[in-house]
Amino acid sequence: MNVLIVYAHPQPHSLNGALKAFAVQHLEQAGHHVEVSDLYAMKWKAQLDVDDSLDAPVGDVFNPSADSKHAFEQGRQSADITAEQAKLRWADAVIFQFPLWWFSMPAIMKGWIDRVYACGFAYGVGEHSDTHWGDRYGEGSLTGKRAMLLVTAGGWESHYSPRGINGPIDDILFPIQHGMLFYPGFEVLPPLVIYRTSRVDEARFATHCETLAQRLDTLWQTPPLPFRQQNGGDYTIPALTLRPDIAPGESGLAIHQQRKE
Amino acid sequence: MNVLIVYAHPQPHSLNGALKAFAVQHLEQAGHHVEVSDLYAMKWKAQLDVDDSLDAPVGDVFNPSADSKHAFEQGRQSADITAEQAKLRWADAVIFQFPLWWFSMPAIMKGWIDRVYACGFAYGVGEHSDTHWGDRYGEGSLTGKRAMLLVTAGGWESHYSPRGINGPIDDILFPIQHGMLFYPGFEVLPPLVIYRTSRVDEARFATHCETLAQRLDTLWQTPPLPFRQQNGGDYTIPALTLRPDIAPGESGLAIHQQRKE
C-alpha cells in the first residue's frame, strides 16, 4: 500500500523526528511504499494567497475560493500545491504527524491544509440539492483513503481526559479529524497521541515505538471513527442539523458519531 | 482604551477588509487608540523555527520551548516577535479577526500565536506546586486584558448550531477561545460570528456593522465567557481534572464554564 506522511516539526533530531524515522522504516520493511512531506524541510509556504494561482484573479480582486477553484480546474495551481494533491491521490493512507501547539497543528501544517485543499478538490465538490449537500463529510475526493493523526503533547494524559482542563482530546481534535479529514472523504482512524513529551527516555521511546508499530501494522484493519455521513439520512437538509429522533435532546461533538446499539 | 486588532485576510477589498475598516473607524471615533496587525500586509512569517532567536540554540539542537524561553528572557527574540508582544502589553483589548478556514484560523494567524506566544510570556509562566500549576487558564501575562473573536464563515448558522453538522460554534472555537486566549490570561468575550458570507449584500453588511458597533461599544461591559480558573479550586492538581462534585458525571467542553445556579 501507499502511505503518505505529512510531517511538521522544525528539528529533525527530536522525538517527532525519531518517531517519523521509525514509522518510515517500519512501513517500508512491511513492503509498503512511503512518501514523506516534511513541511519544514520543504520550506512549505504556509499562507494562502494570490500567488497560489498562476493566473490573475478571475474577478476584480483576489477571492480565495473562486481563484482556488479556477486554478484547480484549469491546471493553473502553484506547482507545490499540485504536487501535494498528486501525493494524496497516490496514497492509500495518510498520517498527519505534528506536535500539538496551542491545541492545534503548527501553522506550517495548517497552511498545507489551507492551500492543498483547493476548491473543487477538497470542498465545493458535488451537487447541492434537497437530499445532497455536496460531496462532503464521508463523501468527496478522498473517499476510500484512510487518515490518522500522530500527535505529541507536552501535557499529561489526564489533562486531556474526559474531564481534563484542556478538554477531551477527541473534542480538541474534532476540528481536524471531522472538519479537515472526514470532510473531504477520509476514513479517520483513532489518533495516536503521545503525552508528556519532555519525559520520554529510552525506555518510554521504545514503548511508544511498539504502540506505533502496532498501529501501523493494523492501518487497514482498525475500525475508523464512526462519524455520521452527511447525506446518509441522519441530517436534515439544508439545515444540516442532526435529525430530532437521533440522540434526542443531546448536543455537542459526540453526537456526530454513531453509537453502538 | 487601547485596542489591538490582529487581522488575517489576504484581500483588503473583501468582507473582512470592510469590517476591519469599519471597526477601526468606529473605535477611533469613540476616542480609543487602535493598532492593527494586518498579518498579510506585514508578510508575517508563519513558521516557528530556529530563526526566531537571535542566538544559537542553547542545547545541542534547536528546541522550540527552550530556545523560545531563552530568547524571551534574554531579549534575543526576532524583532517581529518582540514588536507584537509590545502591542499585546499596550492593549487593553485584542480583537482577533479572521475567516474560518477549515474550522480554525488561517495558517498565518496560527503562526502569530505559535511565535508571539513565547515560553515565559504566554506559557511556562509562574510556579508549579501542589496547589498551583503555573499561571495559566485565567492567570498569566495577559491578565486584565479582554479578547474577542470576529469570525466570518461561509456556512449557515444552523450548520454550527448545537446539533449542526460542523459542531456547535462554541465547541469548534474552544481550542482558540479557551486554549489560546483564556490560557495566557485573557478575559474572553463571546465571539461575533458572521455566517453565509457569500450572501452579504449591502443591507446585510449594514446590519453586520450595527451588530459589530454594538459589540465594540460594550467591549468593557460585556460579561466574559465564564471559563473556570485552573488554580481557583475547581480542578484537582496535578491531574487537572474537574473536581468530582462539580458537574458530576458530565464530560465534554461545556463543563469548563461556570453555570448560573
Short mmCIF file of C-alpha atoms in Angstrom, two decimals:
data_model
loop_
_atom_site.label_atom_id
_atom_site.label_comp_id
_atom_site.label_asym_id
_atom_site.label_seq_id
_atom_site.Cartn_x
_atom_site.Cartn_y
_atom_site.Cartn_z
CA MET A 1 0.00 0.00 0.00
CA ASN A 2 1.00 3.62 -0.42
CA VAL A 3 1.42 5.72 2.71
CA LEU A 4 1.94 9.47 2.81
CA ILE A 5 3.27 11.04 5.99
CA VAL A 6 2.61 14.76 6.22
CA TYR A 7 5.06 15.84 8.88
CA ALA A 8 5.68 19.14 10.64
CA HIS A 9 8.48 19.61 13.15
CA PRO A 10 11.27 22.17 12.87
CA GLN A 11 14.00 19.95 14.31
CA PRO A 12 14.95 16.56 12.78
CA HIS A 13 16.76 15.49 15.97
CA SER A 14 13.62 15.47 18.06
CA LEU A 15 11.12 13.00 19.43
CA ASN A 16 8.96 13.68 16.39
CA GLY A 17 11.88 13.19 14.05
CA ALA A 18 12.72 9.86 15.67
CA LEU A 19 9.11 8.67 15.54
CA LYS A 20 8.86 9.65 11.89
CA ALA A 21 12.05 7.78 11.02
CA PHE A 22 10.76 4.74 12.87
CA ALA A 23 7.43 4.88 11.03
CA VAL A 24 9.07 5.12 7.62
CA GLN A 25 11.39 2.21 8.32
CA HIS A 26 8.64 0.07 9.81
CA LEU A 27 6.26 0.64 6.91
CA GLU A 28 8.94 0.01 4.29
CA GLN A 29 10.04 -3.17 5.99
CA ALA A 30 6.44 -4.35 5.73
CA GLY A 31 6.57 -3.76 1.98
CA HIS A 32 4.64 -0.51 1.80
CA HIS A 33 5.64 2.48 -0.30
CA VAL A 34 6.18 5.60 1.77
CA GLU A 35 6.35 9.26 0.84
CA VAL A 36 7.08 11.97 3.43
CA SER A 37 6.05 15.58 3.01
CA ASP A 38 8.47 17.09 5.53
CA LEU A 39 6.97 20.57 5.56
CA TYR A 40 9.85 22.34 7.33
CA ALA A 41 12.46 20.66 5.13
CA MET A 42 10.41 21.60 2.05
CA LYS A 43 10.13 25.19 3.30
CA TRP A 44 6.41 24.85 2.70
CA LYS A 45 4.70 28.20 2.05
CA ALA A 46 2.11 28.49 4.80
CA GLN A 47 -0.03 31.44 3.73
CA LEU A 48 -2.77 31.01 1.16
CA ASP A 49 -2.64 33.99 -1.19
CA VAL A 50 -2.94 35.29 -4.75
CA ASP A 51 0.30 33.56 -5.77
CA ASP A 52 -1.34 30.14 -5.36
CA SER A 53 -2.75 30.55 -8.86
CA LEU A 54 -0.57 31.06 -11.93
CA ASP A 55 -3.37 33.20 -13.41
CA ALA A 56 -4.55 36.64 -12.39
CA PRO A 57 -7.69 36.76 -10.22
CA VAL A 58 -10.80 35.78 -12.15
CA GLY A 59 -12.79 38.63 -10.60
CA ASP A 60 -11.94 42.24 -9.82
CA VAL A 61 -9.92 41.21 -6.79
CA PHE A 62 -8.44 38.02 -5.38
CA ASN A 63 -11.08 35.70 -3.92
CA PRO A 64 -9.68 32.68 -2.05
CA SER A 65 -12.44 30.24 -3.09
CA ALA A 66 -13.11 31.42 -6.63
CA ASP A 67 -9.45 31.67 -7.57
CA SER A 68 -8.62 28.35 -5.95
CA LYS A 69 -11.43 26.74 -7.96
CA HIS A 70 -10.29 28.34 -11.20
CA ALA A 71 -6.67 27.34 -10.71
CA PHE A 72 -7.60 23.79 -9.75
CA GLU A 73 -9.97 23.24 -12.66
CA GLN A 74 -7.74 24.87 -15.26
CA GLY A 75 -4.50 23.24 -14.12
CA ARG A 76 -3.10 26.63 -13.13
CA GLN A 77 -2.24 25.94 -9.50
CA SER A 78 1.13 26.69 -7.97
CA ALA A 79 3.34 23.63 -8.57
CA ASP A 80 3.80 22.88 -4.86
CA ILE A 81 0.04 22.52 -4.43
CA THR A 82 -0.34 20.27 -7.47
CA ALA A 83 2.45 18.03 -6.19
CA GLU A 84 0.81 17.53 -2.81
CA GLN A 85 -2.56 16.78 -4.39
CA ALA A 86 -0.85 14.12 -6.52
CA LYS A 87 0.59 12.56 -3.37
CA LEU A 88 -2.88 12.48 -1.83
CA ARG A 89 -4.29 10.75 -4.91
CA TRP A 90 -1.45 8.23 -4.81
CA ALA A 91 -1.83 7.45 -1.12
CA ASP A 92 -3.99 4.72 0.35
CA ALA A 93 -3.40 6.11 3.83
CA VAL A 94 -2.14 9.45 5.12
CA ILE A 95 -0.55 10.03 8.51
CA PHE A 96 -0.50 13.60 9.77
CA GLN A 97 2.29 13.89 12.33
CA PHE A 98 2.84 17.01 14.41
CA PRO A 99 3.39 18.38 17.91
CA LEU A 100 0.21 19.82 19.40
CA TRP A 101 0.90 23.54 19.60
CA TRP A 102 -1.81 25.60 21.25
CA PHE A 103 -4.31 22.75 20.92
CA SER A 104 -3.98 22.60 17.14
CA MET A 105 -1.44 21.85 14.42
CA PRO A 106 1.63 24.02 13.78
CA ALA A 107 0.96 26.91 11.38
CA ILE A 108 3.01 25.31 8.61
CA MET A 109 0.71 22.28 8.56
CA LYS A 110 -2.44 24.41 8.74
CA GLY A 111 -1.02 26.14 5.68
CA TRP A 112 -0.73 22.77 3.95
CA ILE A 113 -4.44 22.20 4.58
CA ASP A 114 -5.42 25.75 3.59
CA ARG A 115 -3.55 25.57 0.27
CA VAL A 116 -3.67 21.90 -0.83
CA TYR A 117 -7.37 21.62 -0.02
CA ALA A 118 -8.40 23.53 -3.15
CA CYS A 119 -11.96 24.43 -4.04
CA GLY A 120 -13.16 21.69 -6.37
CA PHE A 121 -10.76 19.22 -4.76
CA ALA A 122 -11.46 19.15 -1.02
CA TYR A 123 -14.52 21.39 -0.85
CA GLY A 124 -17.07 22.70 -3.30
CA VAL A 125 -17.38 19.15 -4.68
CA GLY A 126 -20.60 17.51 -5.88
CA GLU A 127 -24.16 18.62 -6.38
CA HIS A 128 -26.28 20.58 -3.93
CA SER A 129 -29.93 19.54 -3.82
CA ASP A 130 -32.71 18.86 -1.33
CA THR A 131 -31.20 15.49 -0.47
CA HIS A 132 -27.49 16.04 -1.05
CA TRP A 133 -25.46 18.98 0.25
CA GLY A 134 -22.27 18.49 -1.70
CA ASP A 135 -19.86 15.56 -1.50
CA ARG A 136 -18.51 16.07 1.99
CA TYR A 137 -18.46 14.52 5.44
CA GLY A 138 -17.97 10.97 4.32
CA GLU A 139 -18.01 11.59 0.57
CA GLY A 140 -15.59 13.53 -1.60
CA SER A 141 -12.30 13.33 -3.45
CA LEU A 142 -10.51 11.39 -0.74
CA THR A 143 -13.12 8.67 -0.27
CA GLY A 144 -11.62 5.23 0.22
CA LYS A 145 -8.44 6.56 1.81
CA ARG A 146 -7.60 6.34 5.49
CA ALA A 147 -6.10 9.05 7.67
CA MET A 148 -4.60 9.02 11.14
CA LEU A 149 -3.17 11.68 13.41
CA LEU A 150 0.14 11.03 15.18
CA VAL A 151 0.38 13.78 17.76
CA THR A 152 2.78 14.63 20.56
CA ALA A 153 1.74 16.76 23.53
CA GLY A 154 3.69 18.22 26.41
CA GLY A 155 0.84 17.87 28.88
CA TRP A 156 -0.32 14.85 30.82
CA GLU A 157 -2.91 12.43 29.52
CA SER A 158 -5.24 13.30 32.41
CA HIS A 159 -5.23 16.95 31.30
CA TYR A 160 -6.85 15.75 28.06
CA SER A 161 -9.16 13.19 29.67
CA PRO A 162 -12.97 13.47 29.55
CA ARG A 163 -12.93 15.92 32.49
CA GLY A 164 -9.42 17.30 31.95
CA ILE A 165 -8.83 21.03 31.86
CA ASN A 166 -7.59 21.13 28.27
CA GLY A 167 -10.75 19.46 27.04
CA PRO A 168 -11.09 15.82 25.98
CA ILE A 169 -8.54 15.03 23.29
CA ASP A 170 -11.32 13.79 20.97
CA ASP A 171 -13.04 17.17 21.23
CA ILE A 172 -9.83 19.18 20.83
CA LEU A 173 -9.04 17.22 17.68
CA PHE A 174 -12.62 17.37 16.30
CA PRO A 175 -11.94 20.38 14.03
CA ILE A 176 -9.08 18.41 12.50
CA GLN A 177 -10.46 14.87 12.47
CA HIS A 178 -14.02 15.72 11.49
CA GLY A 179 -13.52 19.11 9.82
CA MET A 180 -10.30 18.52 7.89
CA LEU A 181 -10.19 14.74 7.41
CA PHE A 182 -13.73 13.33 7.38
CA TYR A 183 -14.99 16.36 5.42
CA PRO A 184 -13.15 15.59 2.14
CA GLY A 185 -13.84 11.88 2.44
CA PHE A 186 -11.14 10.23 4.56
CA GLU A 187 -11.94 7.38 6.87
CA VAL A 188 -10.43 8.67 10.11
CA LEU A 189 -8.66 6.23 12.40
CA PRO A 190 -8.40 6.87 16.13
CA PRO A 191 -5.42 9.16 16.79
CA LEU A 192 -2.18 8.06 18.39
CA VAL A 193 -1.33 10.70 20.97
CA ILE A 194 1.91 10.66 22.93
CA TYR A 195 1.79 12.70 26.13
CA ARG A 196 4.42 14.24 28.46
CA THR A 197 6.97 14.51 25.70
CA SER A 198 9.60 16.10 27.94
CA ARG A 199 9.71 12.87 29.94
CA VAL A 200 10.39 10.47 27.08
CA ASP A 201 13.51 8.48 27.95
CA GLU A 202 14.82 5.49 26.01
CA ALA A 203 12.51 3.03 27.70
CA ARG A 204 9.44 5.14 27.07
CA PHE A 205 10.54 5.77 23.49
CA ALA A 206 10.75 2.01 22.93
CA THR A 207 7.22 1.62 24.32
CA HIS A 208 5.92 4.38 22.05
CA CYS A 209 7.55 2.71 19.04
CA GLU A 210 5.86 -0.57 19.92
CA THR A 211 2.50 1.15 20.06
CA LEU A 212 3.18 2.96 16.81
CA ALA A 213 4.28 -0.27 15.12
CA GLN A 214 1.07 -1.95 16.20
CA ARG A 215 -0.98 0.93 14.80
CA LEU A 216 0.94 0.86 11.51
CA ASP A 217 0.52 -2.91 11.24
CA THR A 218 -3.24 -2.52 11.57
CA LEU A 219 -3.74 0.58 9.41
CA TRP A 220 -6.09 -1.33 7.13
CA GLN A 221 -7.92 -3.28 9.83
CA THR A 222 -8.54 -0.65 12.52
CA PRO A 223 -12.20 0.44 12.52
CA PRO A 224 -12.46 4.15 11.70
CA LEU A 225 -14.17 6.64 13.97
CA PRO A 226 -17.89 6.20 13.22
CA PHE A 227 -18.60 9.77 12.10
CA ARG A 228 -22.04 10.11 10.56
CA GLN A 229 -22.29 10.64 6.79
CA GLN A 230 -23.87 13.96 5.91
CA ASN A 231 -26.04 12.66 3.09
CA GLY A 232 -26.89 9.29 4.60
CA GLY A 233 -30.17 10.34 6.18
CA ASP A 234 -29.04 11.31 9.68
CA TYR A 235 -29.11 15.05 8.98
CA THR A 236 -31.87 17.33 7.77
CA ILE A 237 -31.01 19.22 4.58
CA PRO A 238 -30.34 22.14 4.15
CA ALA A 239 -30.25 22.99 7.88
CA LEU A 240 -27.75 20.16 8.38
CA THR A 241 -28.83 19.52 11.93
CA LEU A 242 -28.99 16.01 13.33
CA ARG A 243 -32.48 14.55 12.96
CA PRO A 244 -34.54 15.14 16.12
CA ASP A 245 -35.06 11.41 16.70
CA ILE A 246 -31.32 10.68 16.78
CA ALA A 247 -29.68 11.29 20.15
CA PRO A 248 -32.80 13.27 21.09
CA GLY A 249 -32.17 16.34 23.23
CA GLU A 250 -28.41 15.95 23.13
CA SER A 251 -25.90 18.35 21.67
CA GLY A 252 -22.14 18.69 21.41
CA LEU A 253 -19.50 16.98 19.35
CA ALA A 254 -20.08 13.37 20.37
CA ILE A 255 -23.49 13.18 18.68
CA HIS A 256 -21.76 13.20 15.30
CA GLN A 257 -20.51 9.68 15.85
CA GLN A 258 -22.77 6.67 15.51
CA ARG A 259 -23.20 4.68 18.68
CA LYS A 260 -23.28 1.00 19.21
CA GLU A 261 -26.88 -0.01 19.93
CA MET B 1 -8.61 52.49 25.82
CA ASN B 2 -6.09 50.72 23.60
CA VAL B 3 -7.38 48.16 21.14
CA LEU B 4 -5.25 45.82 19.06
CA ILE B 5 -6.82 44.12 16.05
CA VAL B 6 -4.91 41.06 14.87
CA TYR B 7 -6.24 40.58 11.38
CA ALA B 8 -5.72 37.88 8.76
CA HIS B 9 -7.25 38.10 5.30
CA PRO B 10 -5.32 38.05 2.02
CA GLN B 11 -7.54 40.57 0.22
CA PRO B 12 -8.17 44.12 1.50
CA HIS B 13 -11.23 44.51 -0.74
CA SER B 14 -13.20 41.80 1.00
CA LEU B 15 -15.94 41.50 3.56
CA ASN B 16 -13.28 41.07 6.22
CA GLY B 17 -11.41 44.12 4.97
CA ALA B 18 -14.57 46.22 5.10
CA LEU B 19 -15.45 45.02 8.59
CA LYS B 20 -11.94 45.75 9.80
CA ALA B 21 -12.05 49.29 8.36
CA PHE B 22 -15.43 49.84 10.00
CA ALA B 23 -14.13 48.62 13.36
CA VAL B 24 -11.07 50.87 13.26
CA GLN B 25 -13.12 53.93 12.36
CA HIS B 26 -15.81 53.18 14.93
CA LEU B 27 -13.33 52.66 17.75
CA GLU B 28 -11.32 55.78 16.88
CA GLN B 29 -14.46 57.88 16.70
CA ALA B 30 -15.22 56.72 20.23
CA GLY B 31 -11.82 58.01 21.34
CA HIS B 32 -9.96 54.72 21.56
CA HIS B 33 -6.46 54.15 20.29
CA VAL B 34 -6.29 51.39 17.68
CA GLU B 35 -3.41 49.37 16.32
CA VAL B 36 -3.88 46.79 13.56
CA SER B 37 -1.56 43.87 12.98
CA ASP B 38 -2.52 43.13 9.38
CA LEU B 39 -0.67 39.86 9.07
CA TYR B 40 -0.83 39.51 5.28
CA ALA B 41 0.19 43.15 4.75
CA MET B 42 3.07 42.63 7.22
CA LYS B 43 4.11 39.45 5.40
CA TRP B 44 4.08 37.79 8.80
CA LYS B 45 6.40 34.76 8.98
CA ALA B 46 4.13 31.88 9.89
CA GLN B 47 6.50 29.08 10.77
CA LEU B 48 8.12 28.88 14.20
CA ASP B 49 11.78 27.93 13.72
CA VAL B 50 15.37 28.38 14.80
CA ASP B 51 15.48 31.90 13.32
CA ASP B 52 13.05 33.15 15.96
CA SER B 53 16.01 33.57 18.30
CA LEU B 54 18.97 35.79 17.51
CA ASP B 55 21.16 33.33 19.43
CA ALA B 56 22.25 29.83 18.50
CA PRO B 57 20.28 27.01 20.17
CA VAL B 58 21.03 26.71 23.87
CA GLY B 59 21.23 22.92 23.64
CA ASP B 60 22.75 20.57 21.09
CA VAL B 61 19.87 21.15 18.70
CA PHE B 62 17.01 23.61 18.33
CA ASN B 63 14.28 23.06 20.90
CA PRO B 64 11.13 25.13 20.34
CA SER B 65 10.34 25.68 24.03
CA ALA B 66 13.83 26.02 25.46
CA ASP B 67 15.04 28.36 22.75
CA SER B 68 11.89 30.44 22.88
CA LYS B 69 12.35 30.81 26.63
CA HIS B 70 16.00 31.75 26.30
CA ALA B 71 15.32 34.33 23.59
CA PHE B 72 12.41 35.83 25.51
CA GLU B 73 14.26 36.11 28.81
CA GLN B 74 17.49 37.39 27.29
CA GLY B 75 15.91 39.89 24.94
CA ARG B 76 17.18 37.90 21.95
CA GLN B 77 13.91 37.31 20.13
CA SER B 78 13.39 38.09 16.47
CA ALA B 79 12.28 41.75 16.23
CA ASP B 80 8.88 40.93 14.73
CA ILE B 81 8.01 38.81 17.77
CA THR B 82 9.14 41.47 20.24
CA ALA B 83 7.05 44.10 18.45
CA GLU B 84 3.86 42.02 18.67
CA GLN B 85 4.43 41.28 22.36
CA ALA B 86 4.78 45.03 22.96
CA LYS B 87 1.44 45.58 21.22
CA LEU B 88 -0.14 42.96 23.47
CA ARG B 89 1.25 44.68 26.57
CA TRP B 90 -0.06 48.02 25.32
CA ALA B 91 -3.54 46.74 24.51
CA ASP B 92 -6.49 46.75 26.88
CA ALA B 93 -8.47 44.63 24.43
CA VAL B 94 -7.48 42.47 21.49
CA ILE B 95 -9.77 41.52 18.60
CA PHE B 96 -8.73 38.53 16.52
CA GLN B 97 -10.42 38.83 13.13
CA PHE B 98 -10.25 36.09 10.52
CA PRO B 99 -12.26 33.95 8.11
CA LEU B 100 -12.90 30.47 9.50
CA TRP B 101 -10.86 28.21 7.23
CA TRP B 102 -11.24 24.51 7.92
CA PHE B 103 -12.82 25.18 11.29
CA SER B 104 -9.82 27.11 12.57
CA MET B 105 -7.83 30.27 11.89
CA PRO B 106 -5.78 30.82 8.71
CA ALA B 107 -2.24 29.47 8.95
CA ILE B 108 -0.73 32.95 9.06
CA MET B 109 -2.63 33.75 12.25
CA LYS B 110 -1.81 30.39 13.81
CA GLY B 111 1.79 31.33 13.12
CA TRP B 112 1.29 34.57 15.01
CA ILE B 113 0.12 32.55 18.02
CA ASP B 114 2.88 29.95 17.67
CA ARG B 115 5.65 32.60 17.53
CA VAL B 116 4.41 35.53 19.64
CA TYR B 117 3.28 33.26 22.46
CA ALA B 118 6.83 32.69 23.69
CA CYS B 119 7.79 30.40 26.53
CA GLY B 120 7.97 32.60 29.62
CA PHE B 121 5.48 35.01 28.11
CA ALA B 122 2.33 33.04 27.24
CA TYR B 123 3.24 29.64 28.69
CA GLY B 124 5.76 28.33 31.15
CA VAL B 125 4.81 31.20 33.48
CA GLY B 126 4.57 31.00 37.27
CA GLU B 127 5.31 28.38 39.87
CA HIS B 128 4.27 24.74 39.79
CA SER B 129 3.28 23.31 43.16
CA ASP B 130 0.65 21.09 44.74
CA THR B 131 -1.87 23.93 44.63
CA HIS B 132 -0.77 25.94 41.61
CA TRP B 133 0.03 24.52 38.18
CA GLY B 134 1.60 27.55 36.56
CA ASP B 135 -0.05 30.89 35.81
CA ARG B 136 -2.48 29.78 33.12
CA TYR B 137 -6.18 29.41 32.40
CA GLY B 138 -7.28 32.64 33.98
CA GLU B 139 -3.88 33.80 35.21
CA GLY B 140 -0.78 34.79 33.27
CA SER B 141 0.88 37.63 31.40
CA LEU B 142 -2.30 38.84 29.71
CA THR B 143 -4.47 39.00 32.83
CA GLY B 144 -6.73 42.05 32.90
CA LYS B 145 -6.99 42.27 29.13
CA ARG B 146 -10.04 41.32 27.10
CA ALA B 147 -10.10 39.35 23.85
CA MET B 148 -12.82 38.75 21.30
CA LEU B 149 -13.02 36.74 18.10
CA LEU B 150 -14.55 38.35 15.00
CA VAL B 151 -15.04 35.46 12.61
CA THR B 152 -16.63 35.04 9.19
CA ALA B 153 -17.90 31.68 7.96
CA GLY B 154 -19.25 30.57 4.61
CA GLY B 155 -21.69 28.07 6.10
CA TRP B 156 -25.10 28.67 7.59
CA GLU B 157 -25.65 29.41 11.27
CA SER B 158 -27.68 26.21 11.64
CA HIS B 159 -24.68 24.18 10.49
CA TYR B 160 -22.86 25.46 13.60
CA SER B 161 -25.85 25.20 15.95
CA PRO B 162 -25.91 22.85 18.97
CA ARG B 163 -26.88 19.90 16.73
CA GLY B 164 -25.36 21.23 13.49
CA ILE B 165 -23.08 19.03 11.42
CA ASN B 166 -19.99 21.23 11.78
CA GLY B 167 -20.24 21.08 15.55
CA PRO B 168 -21.50 23.87 17.82
CA ILE B 169 -19.56 27.05 17.13
CA ASP B 170 -18.61 27.31 20.84
CA ASP B 171 -17.03 23.86 20.67
CA ILE B 172 -15.28 24.50 17.35
CA LEU B 173 -13.77 27.68 18.80
CA PHE B 174 -12.86 26.10 22.16
CA PRO B 175 -9.23 25.38 21.20
CA ILE B 176 -8.89 29.08 20.33
CA GLN B 177 -11.02 30.74 22.99
CA HIS B 178 -10.03 28.50 25.90
CA GLY B 179 -6.69 27.19 24.68
CA MET B 180 -5.17 30.29 23.08
CA LEU B 181 -6.96 33.17 24.81
CA PHE B 182 -8.05 32.13 28.31
CA TYR B 183 -4.82 30.16 28.78
CA PRO B 184 -2.44 33.16 28.92
CA GLY B 185 -4.89 35.21 30.97
CA PHE B 186 -7.34 36.98 28.65
CA GLU B 187 -10.94 37.51 29.64
CA VAL B 188 -12.67 36.08 26.58
CA LEU B 189 -15.81 37.80 25.31
CA PRO B 190 -18.44 35.89 23.35
CA PRO B 191 -17.41 35.72 19.70
CA LEU B 192 -19.07 37.67 16.92
CA VAL B 193 -19.57 35.21 14.08
CA ILE B 194 -20.91 36.27 10.68
CA TYR B 195 -22.34 33.39 8.65
CA ARG B 196 -23.12 32.86 4.94
CA THR B 197 -20.51 35.33 3.82
CA SER B 198 -21.21 34.77 0.12
CA ARG B 199 -24.68 36.22 0.65
CA VAL B 200 -23.69 39.52 2.27
CA ASP B 201 -25.28 42.31 0.23
CA GLU B 202 -25.32 45.98 1.23
CA ALA B 203 -28.32 45.62 3.50
CA ARG B 204 -26.84 42.65 5.32
CA PHE B 205 -23.48 44.40 5.57
CA ALA B 206 -25.17 47.37 7.25
CA THR B 207 -26.81 45.01 9.73
CA HIS B 208 -23.49 43.31 10.48
CA CYS B 209 -21.88 46.71 11.07
CA GLU B 210 -24.63 47.63 13.51
CA THR B 211 -24.03 44.44 15.44
CA LEU B 212 -20.28 44.99 15.38
CA ALA B 213 -20.68 48.60 16.56
CA GLN B 214 -22.79 47.43 19.47
CA ARG B 215 -20.15 44.86 20.43
CA LEU B 216 -17.38 47.45 20.18
CA ASP B 217 -19.37 49.93 22.27
CA THR B 218 -19.72 47.35 25.03
CA LEU B 219 -16.22 45.85 24.91
CA TRP B 220 -15.68 46.82 28.54
CA GLN B 221 -19.13 45.93 29.83
CA THR B 222 -19.85 42.59 28.15
CA PRO B 223 -19.52 39.73 30.63
CA PRO B 224 -16.75 37.35 29.57
CA LEU B 225 -17.29 33.65 28.98
CA PRO B 226 -17.25 32.13 32.47
CA PHE B 227 -14.34 29.73 31.96
CA ARG B 228 -13.18 28.18 35.21
CA GLN B 229 -9.84 29.30 36.66
CA GLN B 230 -7.34 26.46 36.85
CA ASN B 231 -5.98 27.33 40.29
CA GLY B 232 -9.22 28.51 41.84
CA GLY B 233 -10.17 25.21 43.43
CA ASP B 234 -12.37 23.67 40.72
CA TYR B 235 -9.63 21.35 39.43
CA THR B 236 -7.57 18.71 41.17
CA ILE B 237 -3.81 19.28 40.89
CA PRO B 238 -1.72 17.83 39.25
CA ALA B 239 -4.25 15.68 37.35
CA LEU B 240 -6.08 18.87 36.36
CA THR B 241 -9.44 17.15 36.11
CA LEU B 242 -12.61 18.87 37.21
CA ARG B 243 -13.45 18.02 40.84
CA PRO B 244 -15.85 15.07 41.01
CA ASP B 245 -18.51 17.08 42.84
CA ILE B 246 -18.68 19.72 40.06
CA ALA B 247 -20.96 18.79 37.15
CA PRO B 248 -20.81 15.20 38.46
CA GLY B 249 -20.73 12.52 35.79
CA GLU B 250 -20.55 15.01 32.93
CA SER B 251 -17.75 15.44 30.42
CA GLY B 252 -17.06 17.49 27.33
CA LEU B 253 -16.15 21.09 26.74
CA ALA B 254 -19.10 22.81 28.37
CA ILE B 255 -18.13 21.70 31.88
CA HIS B 256 -15.23 24.15 31.80
CA GLN B 257 -17.60 27.07 32.07
CA GLN B 258 -19.26 28.01 35.36
CA ARG B 259 -23.03 27.75 35.31
CA LYS B 260 -25.61 30.01 36.81
CA GLU B 261 -27.02 28.26 39.82
#
